[in-house]
Amino acid sequence: MKRIRLSKTNRINFATYGGVILAYAVLQFLNGGGMLSSTIRGQLVPICAYVTMALSLNLTVGVLGELSLGHAGFMSVGAFAGAVAAAALPITSDPLRLAASMVIAALAAAITGTLVGIPVLRLNGDYLAIVTLAFGQIIKSIVENLYIGIDDRGLHASFLENRIIFRDGGRMILNGAMGVNGIAKISSFTAGFVLVMLVLVVIFNLVDSRAGRAIMALRDNRIAAESVGIPVTKYKLMAFVISAAMAGAAGALFALGQNTITANKFDFNTSILILVFVVLGGQGNMWGSILAATFLTVLPETKAMRGLADYRMLVYAVVLILVMLATNNPTIQDFINTKFRKKKKKGGAVK
Amino acid sequence: MLIFLNHLINGISLGSVYAIIALGYTMVYGIAKMLNFAHGDVIMVGAYICFFSVSSFQLPPAVGVLLAVIACTALGIVIERLAYKPLRQATSLAVLITAIGVSYFLQNGAQLLWTSNIKMFPSFFSSEPIALFGGELKITIAAIVTVLACVVIMLGLTWFTGQTKMGKAMRACSEDKGAAQLMGINVNATISMTFAIGSALAAIAGVLFCSVYPTLTPTTGSMPGIKAFTAAVFGGIGSIPGALLGGVLLGIIEIFAGAYISTQMSNAIVFAVLIVVLLVRPTGLLGKQIREKV
């Protein structure tokens, strides 16, 4: 019998798919048996949303190699577009309405991503980071001053102040800085799982395609890539917009699992939190992002951390600093290598 | 016209605070090539220390400011020693995340120590403004002190970096660390010194900021931190006059946007202006144009 040999990347990809499916099956099983605490059950949808956010940011940071500090802005666009769509769409089936809202959210975020990306991607390095930070703040300010309502004539929007006059039966959906209230919770863990799988399929196939190789060539050496004829703006924008669209879908998933969302939820700190997932998981490493996003979302909610109560955020900060020191300091790295490398060499002969 | 002048004075005063904070960012970036995200939180720590020494221990304001400066200088050196120095060789992203960790640490530490209740920062300056033109134009003492402090600090730093041995060492390190080391400059000590100066300035900025906006919470530092940081980029990061120019312009734009366009959108307008400037001049207003080498 001929064995099908998979390349290393393919093995990692399939392992990642398998891991996600396994995690979903186990959690579904535990949930069905009523073995999950209510806090964890409440975290299932946010975990999927944050995993998707981490994966999509990893596309920008790890694959495209550009630092974005405003990723929560796209999540915000998706969340509010999704919440408005879910409230306005005349679809009775909840899963269909959720799917349609997520598609609309992804489109809205992709359009925003294009508008942001065209000017921003001309810059490099730290400057790009600052401009994405600025865009994140601008998106937050815009959403905080946006009013959207619905009545039998359709959607109405106004900016800065609420000037919407309704006919009978009209109601506000997005109420400026108060955000969206009374959202019908139509997100489910299954929908989150499907979204994570879809995002993984898109990212793995993109990375393995001609476009993906062009994007990684830009990351590794922009000038060299440009000199062999790779159009810089096109591929940068492509990765950036795909990443934004994914963040938008994640935003809709997140928003439709909450009662209330406000623009404050998607501020600079959220962008940073997602960046932390990506960096701790390893740039360009998708399963790392999934693990980091899951653990860091659950960690503050677990019993052990709850016991620390007031200290948990402090512990979180210390863990973050220590992990960064342990993984990046040459002395500590040498120490770990001399202590543990021998074992690894014996075991690592599988290569 | 007089209203315009009033806004202008408020803008310059706010901008001077941003400029002092931006100096901390710009000096650290110039030498260590890192974005010190914890800088905004050092401001908050400085403001708290000054607040407690004045309101709880009944010390005179000048002593309070001095204590805040000393404590923040020490804090800056400790942070640099423990969190940033081990990462000298690491990628800039790793250092950035560590800085974010430090920022979380300071915010949450402050919340534990001092709770998240709002503290009303005492006003050190008489609230009676100086009235000009028959009371039409009012200038608060706080505004005058802020602008004066900014000018003095700026002149002092220009002298320090231009004339003293340590200042020259700083400039050498920011130019080329390897070459500076070969010339016998203690690079690590120079970087520590930069953090010390930046943090001392942050303490002063914290006190000045809270004299104008007296609500003090553990997250007080983050927004002025972000804005001062954009001010530093706006003026050209790494350049001391750039920080002054960027800070003052940012303060003026913020106040004018709030007064004449929309209060709710003033932050968005500030950031929009930053984006436009960066697109036209990617290195900021006074930044050095760096030629790309293959």
PDB file of N, CA and C in Angstrom, chain A residues 91-124:
ATOM      1  N   ILE A  91     -35.483  37.914   8.040  1.00  0.00           N
ATOM      2  CA  ILE A  91     -35.311  36.466   7.905  1.00  0.00           C
ATOM      3  C   ILE A  91     -35.733  35.846   9.232  1.00  0.00           C
ATOM      4  N   THR A  92     -36.570  34.851   9.191  1.00  0.00           N
ATOM      5  CA  THR A  92     -37.076  34.294  10.449  1.00  0.00           C
ATOM      6  C   THR A  92     -36.136  33.247  11.029  1.00  0.00           C
ATOM      7  N   SER A  93     -35.476  32.479  10.149  1.00  0.00           N
ATOM      8  CA  SER A  93     -34.592  31.431  10.646  1.00  0.00           C
ATOM      9  C   SER A  93     -33.350  32.056  11.286  1.00  0.00           C
ATOM     10  N   ASP A  94     -33.097  31.735  12.559  1.00  0.00           N
ATOM     11  CA  ASP A  94     -31.973  32.354  13.260  1.00  0.00           C
ATOM     12  C   ASP A  94     -30.613  32.061  12.637  1.00  0.00           C
ATOM     13  N   PRO A  95     -30.307  30.787  12.333  1.00  0.00           N
ATOM     14  CA  PRO A  95     -28.994  30.525  11.741  1.00  0.00           C
ATOM     15  C   PRO A  95     -28.787  31.251  10.417  1.00  0.00           C
ATOM     16  N   LEU A  96     -29.838  31.314   9.587  1.00  0.00           N
ATOM     17  CA  LEU A  96     -29.708  32.009   8.304  1.00  0.00           C
ATOM     18  C   LEU A  96     -29.483  33.491   8.530  1.00  0.00           C
ATOM     19  N   ARG A  97     -30.241  34.040   9.498  1.00  0.00           N
ATOM     20  CA  ARG A  97     -30.097  35.473   9.778  1.00  0.00           C
ATOM     21  C   ARG A  97     -28.683  35.767  10.287  1.00  0.00           C
ATOM     22  N   LEU A  98     -28.180  34.870  11.135  1.00  0.00           N
ATOM     23  CA  LEU A  98     -26.816  35.032  11.647  1.00  0.00           C
ATOM     24  C   LEU A  98     -25.818  34.998  10.499  1.00  0.00           C
ATOM     25  N   ALA A  99     -25.994  34.012   9.604  1.00  0.00           N
ATOM     26  CA  ALA A  99     -25.062  33.883   8.481  1.00  0.00           C
ATOM     27  C   ALA A  99     -25.106  35.125   7.617  1.00  0.00           C
ATOM     28  N   ALA A 100     -26.329  35.594   7.299  1.00  0.00           N
ATOM     29  CA  ALA A 100     -26.458  36.780   6.451  1.00  0.00           C
ATOM     30  C   ALA A 100     -25.837  37.991   7.137  1.00  0.00           C
ATOM     31  N   SER A 101     -26.075  38.132   8.446  1.00  0.00           N
ATOM     32  CA  SER A 101     -25.507  39.271   9.175  1.00  0.00           C
ATOM     33  C   SER A 101     -23.985  39.218   9.156  1.00  0.00           C
ATOM     34  N   MET A 102     -23.451  37.998   9.304  1.00  0.00           N
ATOM     35  CA  MET A 102     -21.988  37.884   9.314  1.00  0.00           C
ATOM     36  C   MET A 102     -21.409  38.212   7.953  1.00  0.00           C
ATOM     37  N   VAL A 103     -22.116  37.825   6.887  1.00  0.00           N
ATOM     38  CA  VAL A 103     -21.627  38.157   5.541  1.00  0.00           C
ATOM     39  C   VAL A 103     -21.647  39.673   5.355  1.00  0.00           C
ATOM     40  N   ILE A 104     -22.753  40.304   5.779  1.00  0.00           N
ATOM     41  CA  ILE A 104     -22.844  41.764   5.644  1.00  0.00           C
ATOM     42  C   ILE A 104     -21.748  42.434   6.478  1.00  0.00           C
ATOM     43  N   ALA A 105     -21.538  41.906   7.696  1.00  0.00           N
ATOM     44  CA  ALA A 105     -20.500  42.468   8.563  1.00  0.00           C
ATOM     45  C   ALA A 105     -19.129  42.347   7.913  1.00  0.00           C
ATOM     46  N   ALA A 106     -18.864  41.168   7.322  1.00  0.00           N
ATOM     47  CA  ALA A 106     -17.569  40.957   6.678  1.00  0.00           C
ATOM     48  C   ALA A 106     -17.397  41.921   5.510  1.00  0.00           C
ATOM     49  N   LEU A 107     -18.484  42.127   4.741  1.00  0.00           N
ATOM     50  CA  LEU A 107     -18.408  43.056   3.609  1.00  0.00           C
ATOM     51  C   LEU A 107     -18.140  44.470   4.099  1.00  0.00           C
ATOM     52  N   ALA A 108     -18.870  44.893   5.147  1.00  0.00           N
ATOM     53  CA  ALA A 108     -18.686  46.249   5.674  1.00  0.00           C
ATOM     54  C   ALA A 108     -17.249  46.439   6.143  1.00  0.00           C
ATOM     55  N   ALA A 109     -16.724  45.429   6.852  1.00  0.00           N
ATOM     56  CA  ALA A 109     -15.347  45.544   7.341  1.00  0.00           C
ATOM     57  C   ALA A 109     -14.363  45.528   6.184  1.00  0.00           C
ATOM     58  N   ALA A 110     -14.678  44.740   5.132  1.00  0.00           N
ATOM     59  CA  ALA A 110     -13.772  44.688   3.984  1.00  0.00           C
ATOM     60  C   ALA A 110     -13.724  46.041   3.286  1.00  0.00           C
ATOM     61  N   ILE A 111     -14.900  46.695   3.166  1.00  0.00           N
ATOM     62  CA  ILE A 111     -14.928  48.022   2.534  1.00  0.00           C
ATOM     63  C   ILE A 111     -14.117  49.010   3.379  1.00  0.00           C
ATOM     64  N   THR A 112     -14.345  48.975   4.697  1.00  0.00           N
ATOM     65  CA  THR A 112     -13.558  49.845   5.583  1.00  0.00           C
ATOM     66  C   THR A 112     -12.075  49.524   5.435  1.00  0.00           C
ATOM     67  N   GLY A 113     -11.764  48.230   5.392  1.00  0.00           N
ATOM     68  CA  GLY A 113     -10.374  47.818   5.249  1.00  0.00           C
ATOM     69  C   GLY A 113      -9.747  48.372   3.983  1.00  0.00           C
ATOM     70  N   THR A 114     -10.515  48.383   2.892  1.00  0.00           N
ATOM     71  CA  THR A 114      -9.989  48.927   1.641  1.00  0.00           C
ATOM     72  C   THR A 114      -9.742  50.424   1.777  1.00  0.00           C
ATOM     73  N   LEU A 115     -10.737  51.125   2.355  1.00  0.00           N
ATOM     74  CA  LEU A 115     -10.601  52.576   2.510  1.00  0.00           C
ATOM     75  C   LEU A 115      -9.403  52.913   3.389  1.00  0.00           C
ATOM     76  N   VAL A 116      -9.233  52.136   4.476  1.00  0.00           N
ATOM     77  CA  VAL A 116      -8.110  52.387   5.381  1.00  0.00           C
ATOM     78  C   VAL A 116      -6.810  51.960   4.719  1.00  0.00           C
ATOM     79  N   GLY A 117      -6.860  50.810   4.057  1.00  0.00           N
ATOM     80  CA  GLY A 117      -5.639  50.208   3.541  1.00  0.00           C
ATOM     81  C   GLY A 117      -4.965  51.008   2.442  1.00  0.00           C
ATOM     82  N   ILE A 118      -5.764  51.614   1.541  1.00  0.00           N
ATOM     83  CA  ILE A 118      -5.159  52.309   0.402  1.00  0.00           C
ATOM     84  C   ILE A 118      -4.177  53.384   0.852  1.00  0.00           C
ATOM     85  N   PRO A 119      -4.584  54.308   1.757  1.00  0.00           N
ATOM     86  CA  PRO A 119      -3.558  55.250   2.208  1.00  0.00           C
ATOM     87  C   PRO A 119      -2.525  54.630   3.157  1.00  0.00           C
ATOM     88  N   VAL A 120      -2.981  53.767   4.071  1.00  0.00           N
ATOM     89  CA  VAL A 120      -2.114  53.310   5.157  1.00  0.00           C
ATOM     90  C   VAL A 120      -0.965  52.439   4.664  1.00  0.00           C
ATOM     91  N   LEU A 121      -1.239  51.594   3.683  1.00  0.00           N
ATOM     92  CA  LEU A 121      -0.218  50.614   3.305  1.00  0.00           C
ATOM     93  C   LEU A 121       0.936  51.220   2.526  1.00  0.00           C
ATOM     94  N   ARG A 122       0.850  52.533   2.281  1.00  0.00           N
ATOM     95  CA  ARG A 122       2.013  53.187   1.667  1.00  0.00           C
ATOM     96  C   ARG A 122       3.122  53.353   2.694  1.00  0.00           C
ATOM     97  N   LEU A 123       2.741  53.321   3.983  1.00  0.00           N
ATOM     98  CA  LEU A 123       3.743  53.529   5.030  1.00  0.00           C
ATOM     99  C   LEU A 123       4.351  52.203   5.469  1.00  0.00           C
ATOM    100  N   ASN A 124       5.473  52.306   6.174  1.00  0.00           N
ATOM    101  CA  ASN A 124       6.133  51.082   6.633  1.00  0.00           C
ATOM    102  C   ASN A 124       6.311  51.077   8.136  1.00  0.00           C
TER     103      ASN A 124
END
